[in-house]
Short mmCIF file of C-alpha atoms and ligand atoms in Angstrom, two decimals:
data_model
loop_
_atom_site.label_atom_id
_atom_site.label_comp_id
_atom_site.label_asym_id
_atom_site.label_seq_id
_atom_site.Cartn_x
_atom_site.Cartn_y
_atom_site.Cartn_z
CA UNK Z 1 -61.94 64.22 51.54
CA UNK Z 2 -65.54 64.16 53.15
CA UNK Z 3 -67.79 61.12 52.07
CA UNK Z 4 -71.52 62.98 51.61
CA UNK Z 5 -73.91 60.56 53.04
CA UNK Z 6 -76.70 62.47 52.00
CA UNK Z 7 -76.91 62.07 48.27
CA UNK Z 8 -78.78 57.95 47.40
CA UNK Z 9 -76.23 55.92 45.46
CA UNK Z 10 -77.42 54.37 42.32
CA UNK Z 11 -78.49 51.42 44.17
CA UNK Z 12 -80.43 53.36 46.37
CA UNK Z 13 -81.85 55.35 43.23
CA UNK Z 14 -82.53 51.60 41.56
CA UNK Z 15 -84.77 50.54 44.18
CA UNK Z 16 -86.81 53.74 44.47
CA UNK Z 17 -87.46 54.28 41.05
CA UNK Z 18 -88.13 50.49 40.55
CA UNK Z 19 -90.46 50.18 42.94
CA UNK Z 20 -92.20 53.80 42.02
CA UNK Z 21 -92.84 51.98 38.40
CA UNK Z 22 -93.85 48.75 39.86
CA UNK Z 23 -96.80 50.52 41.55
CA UNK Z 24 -98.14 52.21 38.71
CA UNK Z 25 -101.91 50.13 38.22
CA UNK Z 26 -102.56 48.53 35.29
CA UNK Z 27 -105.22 50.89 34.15
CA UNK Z 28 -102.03 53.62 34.09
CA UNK Z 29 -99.78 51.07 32.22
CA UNK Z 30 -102.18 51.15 29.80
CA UNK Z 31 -102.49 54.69 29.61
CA UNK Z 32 -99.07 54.92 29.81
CA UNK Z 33 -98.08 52.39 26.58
CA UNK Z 34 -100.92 54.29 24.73
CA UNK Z 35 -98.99 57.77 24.94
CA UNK Z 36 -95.39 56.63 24.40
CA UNK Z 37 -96.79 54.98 21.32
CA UNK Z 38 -98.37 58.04 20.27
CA UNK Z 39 -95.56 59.98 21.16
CA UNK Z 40 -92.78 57.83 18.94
CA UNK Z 41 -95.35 57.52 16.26
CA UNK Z 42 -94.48 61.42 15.95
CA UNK Z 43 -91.21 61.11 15.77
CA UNK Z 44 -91.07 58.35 13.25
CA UNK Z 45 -90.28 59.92 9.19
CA UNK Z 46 -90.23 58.00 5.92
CA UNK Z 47 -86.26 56.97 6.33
CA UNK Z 48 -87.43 55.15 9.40
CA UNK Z 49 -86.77 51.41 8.44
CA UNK Z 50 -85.58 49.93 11.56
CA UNK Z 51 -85.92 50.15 15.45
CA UNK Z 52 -84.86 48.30 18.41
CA UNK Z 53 -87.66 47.74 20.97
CA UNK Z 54 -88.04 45.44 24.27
CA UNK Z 55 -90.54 43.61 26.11
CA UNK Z 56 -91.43 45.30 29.23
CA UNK Z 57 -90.66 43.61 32.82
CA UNK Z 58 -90.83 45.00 36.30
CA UNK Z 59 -93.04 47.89 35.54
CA UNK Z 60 -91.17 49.17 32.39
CA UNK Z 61 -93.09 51.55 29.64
CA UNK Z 62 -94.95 48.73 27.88
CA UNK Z 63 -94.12 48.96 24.40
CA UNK Z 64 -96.04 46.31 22.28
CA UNK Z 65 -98.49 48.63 21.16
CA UNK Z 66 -95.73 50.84 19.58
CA UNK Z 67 -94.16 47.81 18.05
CA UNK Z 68 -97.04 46.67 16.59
CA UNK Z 69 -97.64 50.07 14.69
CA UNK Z 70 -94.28 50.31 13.68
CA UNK Z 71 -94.50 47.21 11.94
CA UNK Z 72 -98.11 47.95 10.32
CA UNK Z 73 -96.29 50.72 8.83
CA UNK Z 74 -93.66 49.24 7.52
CA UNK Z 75 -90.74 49.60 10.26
CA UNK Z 76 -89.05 46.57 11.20
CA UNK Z 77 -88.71 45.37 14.81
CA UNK Z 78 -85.90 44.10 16.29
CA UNK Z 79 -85.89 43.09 20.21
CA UNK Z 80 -82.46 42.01 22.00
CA UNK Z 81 -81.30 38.91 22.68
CA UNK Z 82 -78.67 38.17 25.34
CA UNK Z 83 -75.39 37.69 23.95
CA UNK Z 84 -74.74 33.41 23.99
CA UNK Z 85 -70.67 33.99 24.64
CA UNK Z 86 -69.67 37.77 24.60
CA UNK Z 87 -70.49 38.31 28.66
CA UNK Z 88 -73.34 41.05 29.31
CA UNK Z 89 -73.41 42.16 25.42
CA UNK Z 90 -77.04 42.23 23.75
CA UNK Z 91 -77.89 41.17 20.58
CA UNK Z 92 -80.60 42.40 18.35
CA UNK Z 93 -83.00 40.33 16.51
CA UNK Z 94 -85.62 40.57 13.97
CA UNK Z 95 -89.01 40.27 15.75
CA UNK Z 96 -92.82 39.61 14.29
CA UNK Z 97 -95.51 38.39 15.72
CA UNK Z 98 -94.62 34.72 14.45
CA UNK Z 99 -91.21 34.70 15.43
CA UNK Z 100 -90.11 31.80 17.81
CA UNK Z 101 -89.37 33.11 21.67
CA UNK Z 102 -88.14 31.37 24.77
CA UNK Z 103 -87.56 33.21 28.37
CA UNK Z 104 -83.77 34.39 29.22
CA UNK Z 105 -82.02 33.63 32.33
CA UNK Z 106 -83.49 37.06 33.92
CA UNK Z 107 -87.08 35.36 33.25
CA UNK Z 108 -87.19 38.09 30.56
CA UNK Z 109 -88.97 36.89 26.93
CA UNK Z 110 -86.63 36.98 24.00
CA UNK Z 111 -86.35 35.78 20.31
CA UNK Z 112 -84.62 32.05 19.91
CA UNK Z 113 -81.40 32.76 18.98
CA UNK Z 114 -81.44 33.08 15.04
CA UNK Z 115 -77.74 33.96 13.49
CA UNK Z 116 -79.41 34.52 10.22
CA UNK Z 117 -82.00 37.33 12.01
CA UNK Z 118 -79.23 39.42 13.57
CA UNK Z 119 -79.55 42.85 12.76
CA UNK Z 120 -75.82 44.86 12.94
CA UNK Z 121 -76.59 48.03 15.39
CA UNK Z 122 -76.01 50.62 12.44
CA UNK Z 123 -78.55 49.24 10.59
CA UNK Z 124 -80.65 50.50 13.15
CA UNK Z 125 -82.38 54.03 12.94
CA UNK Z 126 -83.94 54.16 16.74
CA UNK Z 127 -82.69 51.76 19.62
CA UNK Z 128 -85.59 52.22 22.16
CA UNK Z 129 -84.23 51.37 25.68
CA UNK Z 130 -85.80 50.72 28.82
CA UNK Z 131 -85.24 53.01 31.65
CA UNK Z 132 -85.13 52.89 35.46
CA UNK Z 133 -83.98 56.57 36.07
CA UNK Z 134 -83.47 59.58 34.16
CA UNK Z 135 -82.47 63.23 34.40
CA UNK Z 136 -83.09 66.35 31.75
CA UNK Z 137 -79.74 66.00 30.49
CA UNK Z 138 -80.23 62.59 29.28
CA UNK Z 139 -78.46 60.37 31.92
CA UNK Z 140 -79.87 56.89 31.74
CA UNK Z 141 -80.33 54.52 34.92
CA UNK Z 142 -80.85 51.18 34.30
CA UNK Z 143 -81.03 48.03 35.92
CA UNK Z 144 -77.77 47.82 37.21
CA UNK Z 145 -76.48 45.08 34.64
CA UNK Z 146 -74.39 47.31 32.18
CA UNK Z 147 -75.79 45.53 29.38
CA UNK Z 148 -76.72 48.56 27.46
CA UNK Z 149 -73.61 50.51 27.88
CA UNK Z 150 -71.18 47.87 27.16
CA UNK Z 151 -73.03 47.22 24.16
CA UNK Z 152 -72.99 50.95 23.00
CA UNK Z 153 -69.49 51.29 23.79
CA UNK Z 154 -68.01 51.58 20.48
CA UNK Z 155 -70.99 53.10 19.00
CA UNK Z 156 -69.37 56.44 18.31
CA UNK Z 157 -66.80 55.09 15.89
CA UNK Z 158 -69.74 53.76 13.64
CA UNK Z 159 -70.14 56.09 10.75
CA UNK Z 160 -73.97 55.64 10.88
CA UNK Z 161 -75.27 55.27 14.38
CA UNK Z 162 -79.08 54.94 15.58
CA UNK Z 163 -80.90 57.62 17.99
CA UNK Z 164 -80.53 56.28 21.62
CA UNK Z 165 -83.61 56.61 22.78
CA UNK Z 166 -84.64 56.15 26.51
CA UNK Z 167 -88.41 55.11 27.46
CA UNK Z 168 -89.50 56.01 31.17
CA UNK Z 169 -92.74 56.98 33.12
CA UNK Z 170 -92.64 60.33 34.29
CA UNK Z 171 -91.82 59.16 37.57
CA UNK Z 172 -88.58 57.90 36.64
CA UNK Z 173 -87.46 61.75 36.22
CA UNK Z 174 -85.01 62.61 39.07
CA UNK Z 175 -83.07 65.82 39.29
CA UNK Z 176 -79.51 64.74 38.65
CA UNK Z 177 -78.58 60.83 38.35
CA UNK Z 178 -74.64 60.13 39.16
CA UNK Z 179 -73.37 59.44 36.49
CA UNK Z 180 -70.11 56.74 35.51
CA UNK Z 181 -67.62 57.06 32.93
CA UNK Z 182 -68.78 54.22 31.05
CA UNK Z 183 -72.38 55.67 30.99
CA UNK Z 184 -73.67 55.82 27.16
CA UNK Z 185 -75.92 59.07 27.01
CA UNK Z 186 -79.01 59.36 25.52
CA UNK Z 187 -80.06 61.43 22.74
CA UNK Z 188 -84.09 61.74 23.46
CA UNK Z 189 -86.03 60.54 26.09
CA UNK Z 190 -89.64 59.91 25.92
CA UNK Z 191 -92.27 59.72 29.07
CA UNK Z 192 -96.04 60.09 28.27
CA UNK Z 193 -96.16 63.54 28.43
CA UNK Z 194 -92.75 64.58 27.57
CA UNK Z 195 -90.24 64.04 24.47
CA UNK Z 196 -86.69 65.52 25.74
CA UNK Z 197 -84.50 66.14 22.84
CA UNK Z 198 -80.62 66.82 23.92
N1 ADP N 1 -68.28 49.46 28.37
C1 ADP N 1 -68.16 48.70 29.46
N2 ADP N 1 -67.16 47.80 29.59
C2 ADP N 1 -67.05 47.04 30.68
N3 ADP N 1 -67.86 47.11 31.74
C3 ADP N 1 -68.88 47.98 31.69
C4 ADP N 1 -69.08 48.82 30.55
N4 ADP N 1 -70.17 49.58 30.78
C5 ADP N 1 -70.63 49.23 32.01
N5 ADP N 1 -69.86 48.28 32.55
C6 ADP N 1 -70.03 47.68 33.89
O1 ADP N 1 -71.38 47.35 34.09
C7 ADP N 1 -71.72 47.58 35.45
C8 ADP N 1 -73.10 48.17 35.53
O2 ADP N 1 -73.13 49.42 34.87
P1 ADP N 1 -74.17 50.52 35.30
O3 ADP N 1 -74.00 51.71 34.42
O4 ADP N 1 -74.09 50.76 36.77
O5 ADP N 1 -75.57 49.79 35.01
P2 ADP N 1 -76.83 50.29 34.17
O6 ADP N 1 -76.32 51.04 32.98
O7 ADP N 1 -77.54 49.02 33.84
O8 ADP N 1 -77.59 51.18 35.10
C9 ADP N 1 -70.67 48.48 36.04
O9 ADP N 1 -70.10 47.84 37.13
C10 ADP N 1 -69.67 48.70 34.95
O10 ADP N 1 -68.36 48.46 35.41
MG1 MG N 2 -75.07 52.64 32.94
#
């Protein structure tokens, strides 16, 4: 068997892509958070009652801005939450604007943990997730922690199951990611100027 060399790992592909997003300005963050809300805003219909969202860190789509029109319109928020016992599993929690947060132990900001604020994953409609890397065919890159796919894991035994959707700057698009067994795909992905349904 020959070993190609030439092709980055996903390590290698983690650090590019990261540092590509990291050096997007703040003026094109901006920009960026305005279209990807406009964008989901589109997608959104009247059975829309619940989504997933995230607080951006390290040069992630920002997302606020889309979270705070869902919820003007009536769509709850939910944000995760890391798991307290069940290793590198996420949580998701009911989010407003008065809800209680503290930071994580990645430094990332998260609801206080709330048992009575869970909300069960099919009770979600849209679970918006955080890229690093992407491809056309919906293979998601993320930050290396699994956290996502162990998480999704079971998802397609659930009888109602929300749209995986994957949030990226258009630089995040690379022409083929490798891609792992335990690799949840997505079913949209949304950039500023692009929705990709698969
Ligand atoms: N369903 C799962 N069960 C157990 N371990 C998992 C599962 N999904 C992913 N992992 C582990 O998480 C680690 C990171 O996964 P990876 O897909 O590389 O990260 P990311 O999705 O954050 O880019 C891998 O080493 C993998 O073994
Ligand atoms: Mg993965």
């Amino acid at each position: 068997m020959t070993i190609r060399t030439d092709l980055p790992s996903r390590q290698q592909l983690r650090n590019m892509l990261r540092e590509r997003r990291r050096a997007l300005s703040a003026a094109a963050q901006q920009q960026a958070a305005e279209a990807v809300c406009q964008q989901l805003l589109s997608t959104l219909t009247k059975q829309t009652r619940l989504i997933a969202g995230y607080l951006a860190n390290d040069g992630e789509v920002i997302l606020n801005p889309t979270l705070s029109a869902c919820q003007q319109r009536g769509v709850a928020v939910s944000l995760p939450v890391l798991h307290p016992f069940s290793g590198k599993h996420l949580l998701f929690q009911h989010y407003t604007p008065q809800t209680p947060m503290t930071h994580n132990r990645f430094g990332i900001s998260e609801p206080e943990l709330n048992s009575t604020q869970i909300h069960l994953l099919n009770h979600h409609d849209m679970l918006l997730m955080p890229l690093v890397g992407f491809d056309a065919n919906g293979n998601r890159l993320g930050m290396g922690g699994g956290f996502y796919d162990r998480t999704l894991a079971h998802l397609h035994h659930l009888s109602k199951r929300p749209l995986l959707v994957g949030l990226a700057h258009d630089c995040q698009q690379v022409d083929a990611l490798p891609v792992e067994a335990w690799d949840i795909p997505l079913d949209c992905i949304v950039t500023p100027t692009q929705i990709i349904n698969l």
